[in-house]
N, CA, C and O atoms as a Tinker XYZ file with bonds, in Angstrom:
   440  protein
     1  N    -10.696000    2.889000    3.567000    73     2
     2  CA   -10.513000    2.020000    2.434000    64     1     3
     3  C     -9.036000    1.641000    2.358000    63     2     4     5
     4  O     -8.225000    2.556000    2.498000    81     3
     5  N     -8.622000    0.488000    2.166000    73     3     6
     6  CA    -7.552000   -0.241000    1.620000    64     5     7
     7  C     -7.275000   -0.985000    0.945000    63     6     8     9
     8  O     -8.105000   -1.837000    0.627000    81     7
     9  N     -5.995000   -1.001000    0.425000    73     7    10
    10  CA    -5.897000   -1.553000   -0.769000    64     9    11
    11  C     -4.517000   -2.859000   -0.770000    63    10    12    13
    12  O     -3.294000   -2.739000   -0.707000    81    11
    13  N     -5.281000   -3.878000   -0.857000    73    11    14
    14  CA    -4.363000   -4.882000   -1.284000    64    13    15
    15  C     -3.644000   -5.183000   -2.466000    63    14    16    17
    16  O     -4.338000   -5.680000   -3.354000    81    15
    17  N     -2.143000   -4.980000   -2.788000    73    15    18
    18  CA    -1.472000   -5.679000   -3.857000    64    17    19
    19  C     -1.131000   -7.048000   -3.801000    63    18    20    21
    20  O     -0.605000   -7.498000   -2.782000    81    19
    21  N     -1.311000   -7.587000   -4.539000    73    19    22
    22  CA    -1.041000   -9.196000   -4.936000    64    21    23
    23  C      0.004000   -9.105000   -6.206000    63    22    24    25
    24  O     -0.236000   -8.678000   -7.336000    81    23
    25  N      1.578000   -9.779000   -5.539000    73    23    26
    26  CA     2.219000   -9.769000   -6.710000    64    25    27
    27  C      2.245000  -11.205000   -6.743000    63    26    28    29
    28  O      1.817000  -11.798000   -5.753000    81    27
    29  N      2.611000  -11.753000   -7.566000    73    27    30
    30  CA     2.589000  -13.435000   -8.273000    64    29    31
    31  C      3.588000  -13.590000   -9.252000    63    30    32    33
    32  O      3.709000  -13.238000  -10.426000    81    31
    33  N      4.535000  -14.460000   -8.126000    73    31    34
    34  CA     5.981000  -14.613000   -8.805000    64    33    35
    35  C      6.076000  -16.074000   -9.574000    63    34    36    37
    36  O      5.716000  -17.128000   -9.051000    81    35
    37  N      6.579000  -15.963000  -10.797000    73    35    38
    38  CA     7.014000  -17.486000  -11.089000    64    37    39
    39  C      7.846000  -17.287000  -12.390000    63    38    40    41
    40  O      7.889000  -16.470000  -13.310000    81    39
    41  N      8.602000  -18.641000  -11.952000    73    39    42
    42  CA     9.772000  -19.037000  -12.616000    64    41    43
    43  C     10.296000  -19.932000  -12.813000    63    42    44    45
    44  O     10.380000  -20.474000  -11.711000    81    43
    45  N     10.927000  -20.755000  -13.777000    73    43    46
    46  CA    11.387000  -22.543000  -13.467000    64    45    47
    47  C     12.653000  -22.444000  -12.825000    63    46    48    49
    48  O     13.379000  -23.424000  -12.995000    81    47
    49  N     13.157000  -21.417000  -12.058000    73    47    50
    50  CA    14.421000  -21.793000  -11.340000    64    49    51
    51  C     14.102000  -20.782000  -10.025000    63    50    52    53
    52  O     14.118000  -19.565000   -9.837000    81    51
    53  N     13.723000  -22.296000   -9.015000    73    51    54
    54  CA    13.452000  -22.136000   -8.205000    64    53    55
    55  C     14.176000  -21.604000   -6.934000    63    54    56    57
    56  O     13.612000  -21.121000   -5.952000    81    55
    57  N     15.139000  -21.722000   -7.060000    73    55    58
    58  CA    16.500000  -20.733000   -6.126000    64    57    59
    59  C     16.372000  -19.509000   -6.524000    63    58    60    61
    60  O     15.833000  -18.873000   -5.618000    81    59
    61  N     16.518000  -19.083000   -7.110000    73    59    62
    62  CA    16.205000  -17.540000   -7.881000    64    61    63
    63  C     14.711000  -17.051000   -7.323000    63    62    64    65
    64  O     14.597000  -16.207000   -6.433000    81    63
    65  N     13.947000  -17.494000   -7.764000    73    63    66
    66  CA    12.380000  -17.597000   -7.309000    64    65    67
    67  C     12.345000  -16.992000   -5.482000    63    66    68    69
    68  O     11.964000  -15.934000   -4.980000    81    67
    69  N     12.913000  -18.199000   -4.929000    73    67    70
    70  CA    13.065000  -17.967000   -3.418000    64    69    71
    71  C     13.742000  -16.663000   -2.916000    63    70    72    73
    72  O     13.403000  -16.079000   -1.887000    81    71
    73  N     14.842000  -16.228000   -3.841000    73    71    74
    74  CA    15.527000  -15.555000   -3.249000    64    73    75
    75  C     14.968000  -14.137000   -3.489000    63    74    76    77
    76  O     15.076000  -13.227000   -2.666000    81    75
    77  N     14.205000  -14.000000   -4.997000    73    75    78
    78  CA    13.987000  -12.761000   -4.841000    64    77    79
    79  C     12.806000  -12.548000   -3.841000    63    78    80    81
    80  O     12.699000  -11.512000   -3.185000    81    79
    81  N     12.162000  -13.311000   -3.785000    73    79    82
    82  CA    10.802000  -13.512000   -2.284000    64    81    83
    83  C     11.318000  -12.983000   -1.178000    63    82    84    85
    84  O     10.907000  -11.888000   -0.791000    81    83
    85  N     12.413000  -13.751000   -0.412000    73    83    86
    86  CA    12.950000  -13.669000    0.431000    64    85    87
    87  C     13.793000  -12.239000    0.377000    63    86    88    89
    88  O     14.460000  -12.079000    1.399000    81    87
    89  N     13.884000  -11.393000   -0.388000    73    87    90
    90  CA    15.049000  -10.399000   -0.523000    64    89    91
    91  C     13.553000   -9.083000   -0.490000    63    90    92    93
    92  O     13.778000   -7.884000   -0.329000    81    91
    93  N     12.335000   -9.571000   -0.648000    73    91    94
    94  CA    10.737000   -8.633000   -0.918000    64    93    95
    95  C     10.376000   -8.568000    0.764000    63    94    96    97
    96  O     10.126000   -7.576000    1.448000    81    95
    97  N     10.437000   -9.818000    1.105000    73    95    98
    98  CA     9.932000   -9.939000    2.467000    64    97    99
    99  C     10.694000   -9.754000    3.628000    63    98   100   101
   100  O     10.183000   -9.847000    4.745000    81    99
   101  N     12.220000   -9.427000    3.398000    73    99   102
   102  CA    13.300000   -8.828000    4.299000    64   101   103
   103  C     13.169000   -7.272000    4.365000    63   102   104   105
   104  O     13.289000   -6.651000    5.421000    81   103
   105  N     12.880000   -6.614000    2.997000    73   103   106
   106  CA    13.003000   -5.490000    2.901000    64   105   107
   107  C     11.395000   -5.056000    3.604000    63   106   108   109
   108  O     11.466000   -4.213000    4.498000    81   107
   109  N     10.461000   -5.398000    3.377000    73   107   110
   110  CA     9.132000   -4.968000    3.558000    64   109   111
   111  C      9.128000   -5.382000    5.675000    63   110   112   113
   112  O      8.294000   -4.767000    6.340000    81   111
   113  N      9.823000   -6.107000    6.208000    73   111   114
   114  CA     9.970000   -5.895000    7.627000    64   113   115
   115  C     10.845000   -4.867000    7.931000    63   114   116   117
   116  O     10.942000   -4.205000    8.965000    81   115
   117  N     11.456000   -4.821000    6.920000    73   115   118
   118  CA    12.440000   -3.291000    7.665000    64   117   119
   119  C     12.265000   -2.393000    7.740000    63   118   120   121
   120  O     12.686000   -1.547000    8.529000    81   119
   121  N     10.923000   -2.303000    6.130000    73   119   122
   122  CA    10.578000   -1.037000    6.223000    64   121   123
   123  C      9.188000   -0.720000    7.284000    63   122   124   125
   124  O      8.861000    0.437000    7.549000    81   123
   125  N      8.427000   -1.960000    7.847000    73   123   126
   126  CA     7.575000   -2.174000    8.837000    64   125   127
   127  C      6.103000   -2.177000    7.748000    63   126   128   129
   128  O      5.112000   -1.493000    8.003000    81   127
   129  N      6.177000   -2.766000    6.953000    73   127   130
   130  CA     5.364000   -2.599000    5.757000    64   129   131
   131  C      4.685000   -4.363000    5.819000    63   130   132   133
   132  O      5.402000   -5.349000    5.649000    81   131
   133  N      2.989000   -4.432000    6.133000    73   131   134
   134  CA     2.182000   -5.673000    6.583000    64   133   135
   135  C      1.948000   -6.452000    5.245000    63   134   136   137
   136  O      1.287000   -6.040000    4.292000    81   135
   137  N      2.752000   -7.918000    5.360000    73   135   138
   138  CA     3.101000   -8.275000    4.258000    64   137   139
   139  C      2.309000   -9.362000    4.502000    63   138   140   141
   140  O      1.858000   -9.430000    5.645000    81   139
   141  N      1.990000  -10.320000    3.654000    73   139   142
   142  CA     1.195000  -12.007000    3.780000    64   141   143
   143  C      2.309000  -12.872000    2.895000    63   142   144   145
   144  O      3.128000  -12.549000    2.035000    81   143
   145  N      2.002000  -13.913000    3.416000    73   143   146
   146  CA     3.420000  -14.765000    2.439000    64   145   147
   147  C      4.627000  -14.782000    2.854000    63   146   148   149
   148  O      5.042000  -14.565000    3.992000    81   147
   149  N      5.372000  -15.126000    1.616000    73   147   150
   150  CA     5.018000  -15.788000    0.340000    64   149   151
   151  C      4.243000  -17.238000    0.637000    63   150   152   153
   152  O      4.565000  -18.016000    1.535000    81   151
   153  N      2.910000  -17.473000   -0.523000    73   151   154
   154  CA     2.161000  -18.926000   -0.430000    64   153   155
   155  C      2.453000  -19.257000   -1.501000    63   154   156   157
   156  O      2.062000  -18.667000   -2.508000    81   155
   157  N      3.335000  -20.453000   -1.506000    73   155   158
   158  CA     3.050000  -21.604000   -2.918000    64   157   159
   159  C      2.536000  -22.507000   -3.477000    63   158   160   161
   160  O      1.963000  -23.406000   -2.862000    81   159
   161  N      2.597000  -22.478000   -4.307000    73   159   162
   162  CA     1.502000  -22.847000   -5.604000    64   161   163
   163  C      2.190000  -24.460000   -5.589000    63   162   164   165
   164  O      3.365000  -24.435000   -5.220000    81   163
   165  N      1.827000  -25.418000   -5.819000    73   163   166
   166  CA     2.802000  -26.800000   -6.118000    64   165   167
   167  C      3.015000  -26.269000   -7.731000    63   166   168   169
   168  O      2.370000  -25.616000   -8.552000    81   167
   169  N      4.156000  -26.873000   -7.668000    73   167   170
   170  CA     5.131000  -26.606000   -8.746000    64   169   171
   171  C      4.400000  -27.370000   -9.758000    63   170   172   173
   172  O      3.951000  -28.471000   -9.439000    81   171
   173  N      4.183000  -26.788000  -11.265000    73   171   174
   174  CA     3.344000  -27.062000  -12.236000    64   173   175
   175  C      4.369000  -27.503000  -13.386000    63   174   176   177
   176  O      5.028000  -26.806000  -14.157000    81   175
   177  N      4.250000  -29.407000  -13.190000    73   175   178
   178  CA     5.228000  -29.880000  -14.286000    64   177   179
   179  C      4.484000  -29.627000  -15.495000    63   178   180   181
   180  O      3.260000  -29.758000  -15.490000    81   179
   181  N      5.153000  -29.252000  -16.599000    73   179   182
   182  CA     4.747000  -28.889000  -18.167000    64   181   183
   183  C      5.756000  -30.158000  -19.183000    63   182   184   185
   184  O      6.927000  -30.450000  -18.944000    81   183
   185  N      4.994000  -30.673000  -20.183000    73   183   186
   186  CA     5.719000  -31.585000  -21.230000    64   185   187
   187  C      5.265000  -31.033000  -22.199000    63   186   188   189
   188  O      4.051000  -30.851000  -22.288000    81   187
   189  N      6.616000  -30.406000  -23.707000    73   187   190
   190  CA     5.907000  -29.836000  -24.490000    64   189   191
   191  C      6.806000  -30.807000  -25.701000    63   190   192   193
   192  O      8.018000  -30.931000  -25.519000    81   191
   193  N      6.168000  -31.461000  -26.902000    73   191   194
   194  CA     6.344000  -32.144000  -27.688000    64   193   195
   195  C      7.396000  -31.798000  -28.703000    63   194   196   197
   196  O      7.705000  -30.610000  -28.790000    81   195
   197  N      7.967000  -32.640000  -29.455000    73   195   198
   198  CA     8.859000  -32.170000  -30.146000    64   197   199
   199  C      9.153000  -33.050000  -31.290000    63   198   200   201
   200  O      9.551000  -34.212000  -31.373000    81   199
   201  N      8.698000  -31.744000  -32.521000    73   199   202
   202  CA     9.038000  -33.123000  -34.022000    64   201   203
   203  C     10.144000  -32.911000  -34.362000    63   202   204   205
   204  O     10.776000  -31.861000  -34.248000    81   203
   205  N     10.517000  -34.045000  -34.877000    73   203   206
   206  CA    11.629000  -34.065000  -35.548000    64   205   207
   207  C     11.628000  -33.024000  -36.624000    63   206   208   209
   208  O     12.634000  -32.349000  -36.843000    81   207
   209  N     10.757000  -32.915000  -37.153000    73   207   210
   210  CA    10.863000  -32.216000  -38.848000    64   209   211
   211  C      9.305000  -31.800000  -38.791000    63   210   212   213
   212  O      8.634000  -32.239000  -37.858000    81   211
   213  N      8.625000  -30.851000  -39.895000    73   211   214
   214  CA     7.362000  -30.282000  -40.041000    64   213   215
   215  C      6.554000  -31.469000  -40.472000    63   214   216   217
   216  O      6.902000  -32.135000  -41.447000    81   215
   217  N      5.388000  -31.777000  -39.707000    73   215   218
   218  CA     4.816000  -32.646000  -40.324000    64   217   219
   219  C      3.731000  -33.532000  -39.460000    63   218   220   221
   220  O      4.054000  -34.016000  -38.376000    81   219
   221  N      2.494000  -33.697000  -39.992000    73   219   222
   222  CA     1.608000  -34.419000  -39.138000    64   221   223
   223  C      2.575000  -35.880000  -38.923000    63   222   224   225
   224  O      2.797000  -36.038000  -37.722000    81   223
   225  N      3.087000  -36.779000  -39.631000    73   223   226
   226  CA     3.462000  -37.983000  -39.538000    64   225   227
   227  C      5.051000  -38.026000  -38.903000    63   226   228   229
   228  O      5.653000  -39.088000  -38.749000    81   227
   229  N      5.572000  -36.810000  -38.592000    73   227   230
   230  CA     6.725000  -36.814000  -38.480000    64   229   231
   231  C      7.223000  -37.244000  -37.070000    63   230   232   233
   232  O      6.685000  -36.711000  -36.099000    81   231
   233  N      7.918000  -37.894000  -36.933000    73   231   234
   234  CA     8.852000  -38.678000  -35.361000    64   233   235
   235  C      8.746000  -37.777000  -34.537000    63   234   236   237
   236  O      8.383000  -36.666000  -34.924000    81   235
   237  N      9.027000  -38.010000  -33.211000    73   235   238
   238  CA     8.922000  -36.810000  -32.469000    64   237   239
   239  C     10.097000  -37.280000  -31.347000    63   238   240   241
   240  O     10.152000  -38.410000  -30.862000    81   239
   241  N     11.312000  -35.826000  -30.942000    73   239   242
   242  CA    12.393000  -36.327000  -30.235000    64   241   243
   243  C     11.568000  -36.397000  -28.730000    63   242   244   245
   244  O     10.385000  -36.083000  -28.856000    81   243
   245  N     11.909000  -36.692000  -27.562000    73   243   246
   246  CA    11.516000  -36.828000  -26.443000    64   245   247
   247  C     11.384000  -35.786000  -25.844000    63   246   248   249
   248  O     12.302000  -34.996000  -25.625000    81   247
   249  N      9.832000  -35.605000  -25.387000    73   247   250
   250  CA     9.261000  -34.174000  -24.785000    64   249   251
   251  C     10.475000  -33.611000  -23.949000    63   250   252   253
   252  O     11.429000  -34.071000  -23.322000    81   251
   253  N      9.752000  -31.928000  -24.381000    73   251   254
   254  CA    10.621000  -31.030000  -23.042000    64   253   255
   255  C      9.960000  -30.890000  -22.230000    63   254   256   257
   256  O      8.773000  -30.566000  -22.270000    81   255
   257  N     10.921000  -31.212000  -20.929000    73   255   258
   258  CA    10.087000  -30.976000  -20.022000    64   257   259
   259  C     10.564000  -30.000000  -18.845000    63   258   260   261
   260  O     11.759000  -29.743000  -18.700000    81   259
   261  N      9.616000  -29.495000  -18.051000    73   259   262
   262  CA    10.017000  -28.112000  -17.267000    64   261   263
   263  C      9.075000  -27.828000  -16.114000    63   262   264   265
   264  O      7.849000  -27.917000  -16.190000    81   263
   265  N      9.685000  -27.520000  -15.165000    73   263   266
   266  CA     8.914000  -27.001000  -13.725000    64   265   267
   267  C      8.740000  -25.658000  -13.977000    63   266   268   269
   268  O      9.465000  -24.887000  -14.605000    81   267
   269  N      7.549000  -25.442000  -13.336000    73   267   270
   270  CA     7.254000  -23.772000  -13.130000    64   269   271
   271  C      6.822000  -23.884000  -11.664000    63   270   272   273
   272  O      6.297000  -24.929000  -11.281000    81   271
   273  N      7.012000  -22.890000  -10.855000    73   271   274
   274  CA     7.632000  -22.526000   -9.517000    64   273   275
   275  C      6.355000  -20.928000   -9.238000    63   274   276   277
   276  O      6.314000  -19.996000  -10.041000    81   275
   277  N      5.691000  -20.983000   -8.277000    73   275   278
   278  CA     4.752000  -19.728000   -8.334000    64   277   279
   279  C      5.068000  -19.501000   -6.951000    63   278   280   281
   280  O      5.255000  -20.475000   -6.222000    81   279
   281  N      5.166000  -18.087000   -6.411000    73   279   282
   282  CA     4.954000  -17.967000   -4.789000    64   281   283
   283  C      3.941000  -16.377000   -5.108000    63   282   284   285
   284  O      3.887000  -15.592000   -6.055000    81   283
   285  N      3.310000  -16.460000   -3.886000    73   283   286
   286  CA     2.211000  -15.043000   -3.727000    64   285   287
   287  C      2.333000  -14.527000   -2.914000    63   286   288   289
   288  O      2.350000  -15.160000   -1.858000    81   287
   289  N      2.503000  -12.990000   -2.879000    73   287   290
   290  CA     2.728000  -12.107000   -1.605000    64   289   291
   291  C      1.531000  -11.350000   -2.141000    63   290   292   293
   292  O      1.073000  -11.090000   -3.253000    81   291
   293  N      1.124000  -11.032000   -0.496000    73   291   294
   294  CA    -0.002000   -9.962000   -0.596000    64   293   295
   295  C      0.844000   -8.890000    0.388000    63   294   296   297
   296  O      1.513000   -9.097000    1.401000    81   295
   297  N      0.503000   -7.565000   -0.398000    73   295   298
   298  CA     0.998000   -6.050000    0.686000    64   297   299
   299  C      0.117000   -5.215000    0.857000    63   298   300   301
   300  O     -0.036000   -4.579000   -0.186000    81   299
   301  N     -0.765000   -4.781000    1.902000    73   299   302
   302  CA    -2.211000   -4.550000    2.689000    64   301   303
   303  C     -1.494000   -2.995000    2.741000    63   302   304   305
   304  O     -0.464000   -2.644000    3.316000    81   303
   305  N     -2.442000   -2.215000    1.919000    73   303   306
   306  CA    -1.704000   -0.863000    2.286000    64   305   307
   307  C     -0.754000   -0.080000    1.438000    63   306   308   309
   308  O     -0.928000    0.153000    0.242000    81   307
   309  N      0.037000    0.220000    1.996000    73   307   310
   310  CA     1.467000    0.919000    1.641000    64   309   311
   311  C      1.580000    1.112000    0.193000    63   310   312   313
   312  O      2.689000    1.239000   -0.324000    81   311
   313  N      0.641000    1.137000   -0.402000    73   311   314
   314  CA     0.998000    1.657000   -2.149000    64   313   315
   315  C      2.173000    1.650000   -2.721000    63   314   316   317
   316  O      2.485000    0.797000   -3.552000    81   315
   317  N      3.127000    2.814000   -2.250000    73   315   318
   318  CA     4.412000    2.956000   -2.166000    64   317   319
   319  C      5.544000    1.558000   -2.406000    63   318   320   321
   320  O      5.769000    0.976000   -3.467000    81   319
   321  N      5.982000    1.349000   -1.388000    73   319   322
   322  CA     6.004000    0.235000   -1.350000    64   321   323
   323  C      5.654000   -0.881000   -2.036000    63   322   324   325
   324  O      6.463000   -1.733000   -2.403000    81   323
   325  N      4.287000   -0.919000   -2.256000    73   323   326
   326  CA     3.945000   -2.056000   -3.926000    64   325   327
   327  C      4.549000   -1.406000   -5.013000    63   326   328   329
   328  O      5.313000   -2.070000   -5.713000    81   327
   329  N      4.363000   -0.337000   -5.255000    73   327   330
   330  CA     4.799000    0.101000   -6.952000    64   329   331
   331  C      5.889000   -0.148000   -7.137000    63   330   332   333
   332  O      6.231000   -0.858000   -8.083000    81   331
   333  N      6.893000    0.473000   -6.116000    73   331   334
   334  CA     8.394000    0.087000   -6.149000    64   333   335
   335  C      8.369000   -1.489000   -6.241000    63   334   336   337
   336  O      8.626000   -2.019000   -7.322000    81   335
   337  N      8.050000   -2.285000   -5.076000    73   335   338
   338  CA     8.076000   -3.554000   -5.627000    64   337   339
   339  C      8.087000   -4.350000   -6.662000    63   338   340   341
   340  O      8.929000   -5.183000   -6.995000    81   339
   341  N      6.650000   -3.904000   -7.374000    73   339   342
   342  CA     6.213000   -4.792000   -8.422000    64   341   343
   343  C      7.370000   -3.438000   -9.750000    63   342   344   345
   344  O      7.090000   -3.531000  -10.945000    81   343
   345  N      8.231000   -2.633000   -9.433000    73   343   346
   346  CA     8.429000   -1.933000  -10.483000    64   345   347
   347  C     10.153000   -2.086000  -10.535000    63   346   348   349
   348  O     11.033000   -1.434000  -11.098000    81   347
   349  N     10.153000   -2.978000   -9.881000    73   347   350
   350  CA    11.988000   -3.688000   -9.594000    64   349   351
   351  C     12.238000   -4.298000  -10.891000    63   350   352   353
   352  O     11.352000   -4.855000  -11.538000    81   351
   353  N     13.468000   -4.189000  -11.274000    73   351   354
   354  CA    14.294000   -5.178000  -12.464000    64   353   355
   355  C     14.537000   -6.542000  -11.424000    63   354   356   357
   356  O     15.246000   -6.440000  -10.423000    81   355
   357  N     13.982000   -7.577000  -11.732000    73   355   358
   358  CA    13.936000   -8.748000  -11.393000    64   357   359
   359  C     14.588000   -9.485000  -12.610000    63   358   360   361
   360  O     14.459000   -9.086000  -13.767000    81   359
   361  N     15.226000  -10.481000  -12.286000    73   359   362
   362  CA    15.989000  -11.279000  -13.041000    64   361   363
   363  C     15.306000  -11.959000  -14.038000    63   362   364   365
   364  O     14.220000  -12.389000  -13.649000    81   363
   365  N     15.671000  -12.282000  -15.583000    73   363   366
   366  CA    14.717000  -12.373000  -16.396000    64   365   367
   367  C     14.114000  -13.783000  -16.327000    63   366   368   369
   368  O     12.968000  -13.845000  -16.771000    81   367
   369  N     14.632000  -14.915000  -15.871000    73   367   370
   370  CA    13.902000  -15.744000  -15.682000    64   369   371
   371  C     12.618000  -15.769000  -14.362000    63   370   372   373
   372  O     12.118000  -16.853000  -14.063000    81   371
   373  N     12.242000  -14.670000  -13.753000    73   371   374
   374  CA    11.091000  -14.272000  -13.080000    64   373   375
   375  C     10.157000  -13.466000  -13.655000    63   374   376   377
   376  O     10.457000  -12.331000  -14.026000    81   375
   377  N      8.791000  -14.026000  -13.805000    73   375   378
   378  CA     7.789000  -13.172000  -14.439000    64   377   379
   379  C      6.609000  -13.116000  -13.271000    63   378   380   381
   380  O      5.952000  -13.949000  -12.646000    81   379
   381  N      6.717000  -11.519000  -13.333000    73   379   382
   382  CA     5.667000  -10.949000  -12.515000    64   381   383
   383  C      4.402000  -10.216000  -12.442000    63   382   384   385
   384  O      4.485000   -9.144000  -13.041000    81   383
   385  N      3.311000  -10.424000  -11.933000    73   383   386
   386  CA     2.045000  -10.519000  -12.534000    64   385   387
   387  C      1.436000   -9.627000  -10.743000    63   386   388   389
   388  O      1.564000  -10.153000   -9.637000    81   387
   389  N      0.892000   -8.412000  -10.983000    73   387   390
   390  CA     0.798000   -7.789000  -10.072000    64   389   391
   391  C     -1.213000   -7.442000   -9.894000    63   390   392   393
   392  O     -1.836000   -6.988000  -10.854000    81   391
   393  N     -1.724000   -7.677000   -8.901000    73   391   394
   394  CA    -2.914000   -7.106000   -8.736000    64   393   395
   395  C     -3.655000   -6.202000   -7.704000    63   394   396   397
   396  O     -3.264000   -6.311000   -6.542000    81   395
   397  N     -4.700000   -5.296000   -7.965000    73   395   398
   398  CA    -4.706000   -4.540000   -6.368000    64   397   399
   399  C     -6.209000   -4.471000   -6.950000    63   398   400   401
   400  O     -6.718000   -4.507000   -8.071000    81   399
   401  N     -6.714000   -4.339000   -5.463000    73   399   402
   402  CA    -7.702000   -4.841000   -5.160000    64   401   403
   403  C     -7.851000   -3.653000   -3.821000    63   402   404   405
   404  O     -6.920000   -3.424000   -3.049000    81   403
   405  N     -9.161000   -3.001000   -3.744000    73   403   406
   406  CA    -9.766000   -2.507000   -2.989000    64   405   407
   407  C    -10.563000   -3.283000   -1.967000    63   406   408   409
   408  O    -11.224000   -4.285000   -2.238000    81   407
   409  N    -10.441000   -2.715000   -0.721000    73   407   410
   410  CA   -10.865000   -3.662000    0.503000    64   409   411
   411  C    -12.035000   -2.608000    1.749000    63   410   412   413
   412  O    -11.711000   -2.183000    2.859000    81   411
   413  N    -13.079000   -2.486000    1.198000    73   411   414
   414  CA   -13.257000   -1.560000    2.400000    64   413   415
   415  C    -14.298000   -2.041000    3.718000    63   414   416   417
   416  O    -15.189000   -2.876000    3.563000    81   415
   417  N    -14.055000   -1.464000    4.822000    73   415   418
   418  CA   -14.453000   -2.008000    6.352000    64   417   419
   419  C    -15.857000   -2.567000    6.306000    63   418   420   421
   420  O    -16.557000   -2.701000    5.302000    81   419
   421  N    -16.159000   -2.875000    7.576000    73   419   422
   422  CA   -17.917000   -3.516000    6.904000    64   421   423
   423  C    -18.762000   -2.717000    7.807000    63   422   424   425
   424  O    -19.917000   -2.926000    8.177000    81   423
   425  N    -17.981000   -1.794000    8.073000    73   423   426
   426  CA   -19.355000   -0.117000    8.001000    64   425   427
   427  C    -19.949000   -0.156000    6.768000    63   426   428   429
   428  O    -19.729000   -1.001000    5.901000    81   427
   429  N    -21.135000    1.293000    6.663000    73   427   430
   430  CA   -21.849000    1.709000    6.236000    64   429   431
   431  C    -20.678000    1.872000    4.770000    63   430   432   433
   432  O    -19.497000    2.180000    4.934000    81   431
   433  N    -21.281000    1.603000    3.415000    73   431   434
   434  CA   -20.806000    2.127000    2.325000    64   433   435
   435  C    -20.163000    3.687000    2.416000    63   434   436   437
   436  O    -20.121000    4.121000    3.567000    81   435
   437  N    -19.804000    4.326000    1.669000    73   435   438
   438  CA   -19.308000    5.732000    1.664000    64   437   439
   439  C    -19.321000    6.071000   -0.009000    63   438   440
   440  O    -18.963000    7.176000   -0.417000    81   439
């Protein structure tokens, strides 16, 4: 039996984004640890409205608007290795969303 972690990175600043990926997937070859990724997501433009003042009738200044940035690593295995991962101080504009998932061979059940 094995176990896949899926961490799922995103952030609207996409240099940051890359780098902590790139700084997951440097360390996880060094440590010889079978990584997938990073796969991205197309960047998810958001427009969020804005009144002037409280009020159904009230003016509204010109939407905010903002990119959000997703990349996905999968780590097959190594437990270790995921917890520490997904259990890093990452910079606060990165929010991380971690999943594991059991994988077993296509023998006989156990």
């Amino acid at each position: 039996m094995t176990f896949v972690t899926t961490l799922r990175f995103t952030s609207g600043d996409r240099h940051v984004l890359d780098s902590v990926v790139n700084d997951i997937k440097q360390t996880a070859r060094r440590k010889g640890v079978e990584l997938k990724g990073p796969h991205s997501k197309p960047p998810e433009d958001l427009r969020v409205p804005q009144s002037k003042c409280p009020g159904r009738d009230s003016k509204e200044f010109r939407p905010w608007r903002y990119t959000i940035y997703t990349r996905t690593i999968h780590i097959l295995g190594h437990g270790e290795f995921a917890r520490d991962t997904a259990a890093r101080d990452f910079p606060d504009d990165i929010y991380v969303e971690a999943d594991v998932d059991r994988i077993t061979g296509g023998g006989a059940d156990t």
